[in-house]
C-alpha positions as MATLAB code, in Angstrom:
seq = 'XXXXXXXXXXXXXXXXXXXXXXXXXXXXXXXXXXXXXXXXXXXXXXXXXXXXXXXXXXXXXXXXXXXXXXXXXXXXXXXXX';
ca = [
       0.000    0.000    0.000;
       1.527    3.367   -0.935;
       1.731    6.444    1.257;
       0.431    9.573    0.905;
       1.238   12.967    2.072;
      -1.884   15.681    2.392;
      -0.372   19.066    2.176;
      -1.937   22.363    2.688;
      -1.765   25.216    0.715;
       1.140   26.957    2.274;
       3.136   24.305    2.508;
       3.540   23.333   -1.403;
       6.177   24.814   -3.212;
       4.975   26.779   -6.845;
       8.072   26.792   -9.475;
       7.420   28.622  -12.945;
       6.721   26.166  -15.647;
       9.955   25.572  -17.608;
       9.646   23.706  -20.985;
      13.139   22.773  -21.089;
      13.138   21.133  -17.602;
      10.891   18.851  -19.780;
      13.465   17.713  -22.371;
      15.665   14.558  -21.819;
      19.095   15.979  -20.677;
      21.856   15.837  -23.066;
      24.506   13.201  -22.208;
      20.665   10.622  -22.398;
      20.685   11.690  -26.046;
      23.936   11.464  -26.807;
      23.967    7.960  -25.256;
      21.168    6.740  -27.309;
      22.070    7.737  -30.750;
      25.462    6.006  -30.017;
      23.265    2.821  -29.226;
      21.266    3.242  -32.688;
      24.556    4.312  -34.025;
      25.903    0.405  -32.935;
      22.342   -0.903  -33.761;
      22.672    0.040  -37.393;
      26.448   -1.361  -37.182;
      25.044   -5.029  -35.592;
      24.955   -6.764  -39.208;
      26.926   -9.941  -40.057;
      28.639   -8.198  -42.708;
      29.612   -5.038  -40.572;
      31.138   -7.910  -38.036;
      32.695   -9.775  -40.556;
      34.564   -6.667  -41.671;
      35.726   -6.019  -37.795;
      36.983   -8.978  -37.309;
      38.823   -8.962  -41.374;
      40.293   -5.813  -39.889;
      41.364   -7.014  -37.128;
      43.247  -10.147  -38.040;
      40.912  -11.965  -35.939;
      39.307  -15.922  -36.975;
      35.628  -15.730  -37.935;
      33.456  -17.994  -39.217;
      29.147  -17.747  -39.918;
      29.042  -19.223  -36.278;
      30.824  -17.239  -34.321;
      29.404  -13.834  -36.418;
      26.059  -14.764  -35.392;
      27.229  -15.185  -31.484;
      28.897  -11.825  -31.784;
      25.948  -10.369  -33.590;
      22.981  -12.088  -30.364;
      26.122  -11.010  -27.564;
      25.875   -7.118  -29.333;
      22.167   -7.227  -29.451;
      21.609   -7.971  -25.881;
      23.920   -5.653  -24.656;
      22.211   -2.875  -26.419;
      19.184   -4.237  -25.082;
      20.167   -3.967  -21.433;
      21.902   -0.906  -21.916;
      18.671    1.149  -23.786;
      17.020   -0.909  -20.779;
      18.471    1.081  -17.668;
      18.194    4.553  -19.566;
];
């Protein structure tokens, strides 16, 4: 059961209505178009290229377990914002 508070008329606080008060702050945004940013990156072929870069061994397997690991971090992380 929640709690509730009954307050009288003197004792509430009145603050001017500020729009931008509304608005996400900015480090949120910048955050989430870096997720969308690595959303639109999350393709096999993107991966493939990564890992071509980088001298690393790939194969359709392991590209699709990188590609479900990326996804579900990006999940969880668009999650707790």
């Amino acid at each position: 059961m929640k709690r509730i508070k009954v307050l009288k008329a003197g004792e509430a606080e009145v603050q001017p209505f500020v729009p931008v008060s509304f608005n996400q702050n900015e480090e949120f945004l910048s955050s989430m178009k870096i997720i969308e940013f690595m959303r639109t990156q999350n393709s096999k072929k993107e991966i493939r290229k990564v890992a071509e870069k980088r001298g690393l061994p790939y194969d359709d397997e392991k590209i699709l377990f990188a590609k479900k690991i990326i996804s579900n971090m990006l999940d969880e992380i668009s999650d707790t914002k």
